[in-house]
XYZ file of C-alpha atoms in Angstrom:
123
model
C 105.089 57.479 -66.172
C 107.475 57.236 -69.095
C 107.095 55.413 -72.379
C 108.629 51.966 -72.338
C 109.462 49.406 -75.046
C 106.335 47.396 -74.184
C 104.058 50.406 -74.565
C 105.231 50.961 -78.262
C 105.206 47.266 -78.914
C 101.595 47.026 -77.729
C 100.639 49.946 -79.974
C 102.330 48.250 -82.934
C 100.845 44.881 -82.153
C 104.332 43.337 -82.365
C 107.681 44.244 -83.677
C 110.951 42.583 -84.637
C 113.020 45.521 -83.367
C 114.771 44.518 -80.175
C 115.448 48.093 -78.942
C 112.847 50.689 -79.470
C 114.539 53.302 -77.231
C 115.980 55.328 -80.145
C 112.397 55.728 -81.538
C 110.944 56.539 -78.084
C 113.707 59.113 -77.422
C 113.237 60.744 -80.832
C 109.466 60.825 -80.460
C 109.758 62.341 -76.987
C 112.160 65.104 -78.098
C 109.982 65.808 -81.157
C 106.850 66.250 -79.080
C 108.508 68.058 -76.197
C 109.860 70.747 -78.564
C 106.385 71.235 -80.027
C 104.675 71.581 -76.616
C 107.230 73.762 -74.943
C 105.462 76.185 -72.661
C 102.196 74.156 -72.868
C 100.686 72.316 -69.912
C 100.072 68.752 -71.054
C 99.169 66.012 -68.576
C 102.027 63.485 -68.358
C 99.753 60.557 -69.117
C 98.478 62.267 -72.266
C 102.047 63.242 -73.229
C 103.006 59.551 -72.922
C 100.048 58.443 -75.038
C 101.166 60.854 -77.784
C 104.822 59.885 -77.542
C 103.927 56.191 -77.787
C 101.977 56.719 -80.936
C 104.750 58.967 -82.381
C 107.342 56.273 -81.651
C 105.067 53.682 -83.285
C 104.798 56.028 -86.274
C 108.567 56.360 -86.517
C 108.839 52.558 -86.623
C 105.939 52.084 -89.059
C 107.217 54.829 -91.444
C 110.677 53.400 -91.463
C 111.889 49.887 -90.695
C 108.389 48.329 -90.347
C 106.112 50.019 -92.890
C 102.347 49.386 -92.358
C 101.013 46.966 -94.909
C 97.569 47.871 -96.252
C 97.196 44.824 -98.556
C 99.126 41.896 -99.800
C 98.527 39.441 -102.617
C 99.607 35.831 -102.619
C 100.161 35.036 -106.292
C 102.427 37.799 -107.538
C 103.766 38.829 -104.196
C 102.156 42.256 -104.364
C 102.324 44.396 -101.234
C 100.792 47.818 -100.711
C 101.902 50.009 -97.863
C 99.884 52.622 -95.872
C 100.633 56.191 -96.690
C 103.323 57.540 -98.917
C 106.814 58.768 -98.188
C 106.707 62.445 -97.429
C 103.204 62.445 -95.926
C 104.528 62.978 -92.416
C 102.273 62.118 -89.593
C 99.444 61.368 -92.041
C 101.421 58.491 -93.480
C 100.554 56.056 -90.671
C 97.571 55.403 -88.483
C 99.906 55.841 -85.540
C 100.858 59.354 -86.671
C 97.201 60.184 -87.276
C 96.272 58.993 -83.817
C 99.170 61.068 -82.252
C 97.644 64.158 -83.943
C 94.194 63.301 -82.591
C 95.515 62.717 -79.055
C 97.571 65.930 -78.953
C 95.542 68.350 -76.753
C 97.636 71.365 -77.883
C 97.004 70.908 -81.585
C 100.651 71.534 -82.271
C 101.100 68.189 -84.217
C 98.204 69.104 -86.602
C 100.343 71.508 -88.512
C 103.589 69.529 -88.165
C 103.374 68.318 -91.796
C 102.840 71.787 -93.265
C 105.774 73.761 -94.592
C 106.471 77.011 -92.743
C 105.516 80.199 -94.552
C 108.112 82.393 -96.125
C 108.223 85.690 -98.067
C 110.923 86.511 -100.641
C 111.569 90.098 -101.428
C 113.113 90.684 -104.804
C 116.022 93.049 -105.005
C 114.966 95.781 -107.446
C 118.234 97.771 -107.342
C 119.745 98.299 -110.729
C 116.686 97.392 -112.766
C 116.227 99.574 -115.861
C 112.913 101.234 -116.257
């Protein structure tokens, strides 16, 4: 099975985007890189990719609305820019569905060590 437009649209509830294939392709590549060398059932992979594609839609062109007011036209969106997969319920579900746990740390910056050059320092 592969992820289709209807799978992502069903996860989203609906969408105004006519072609979801760029989101599905990006989500598939993103997840496949993370699980390289892992044995993930194809149905589970498709479930994760579906949620990742929905996350990409919901964090970009169709942000998730958490609340809206009528009078002043106030709208609040789920998550904040820069929260990564935690920024939408779809991203959170993708992390939960991922049997490898590789998405759980996807939002964390990679560790680095900087070594100072002490040459030429006066004592």
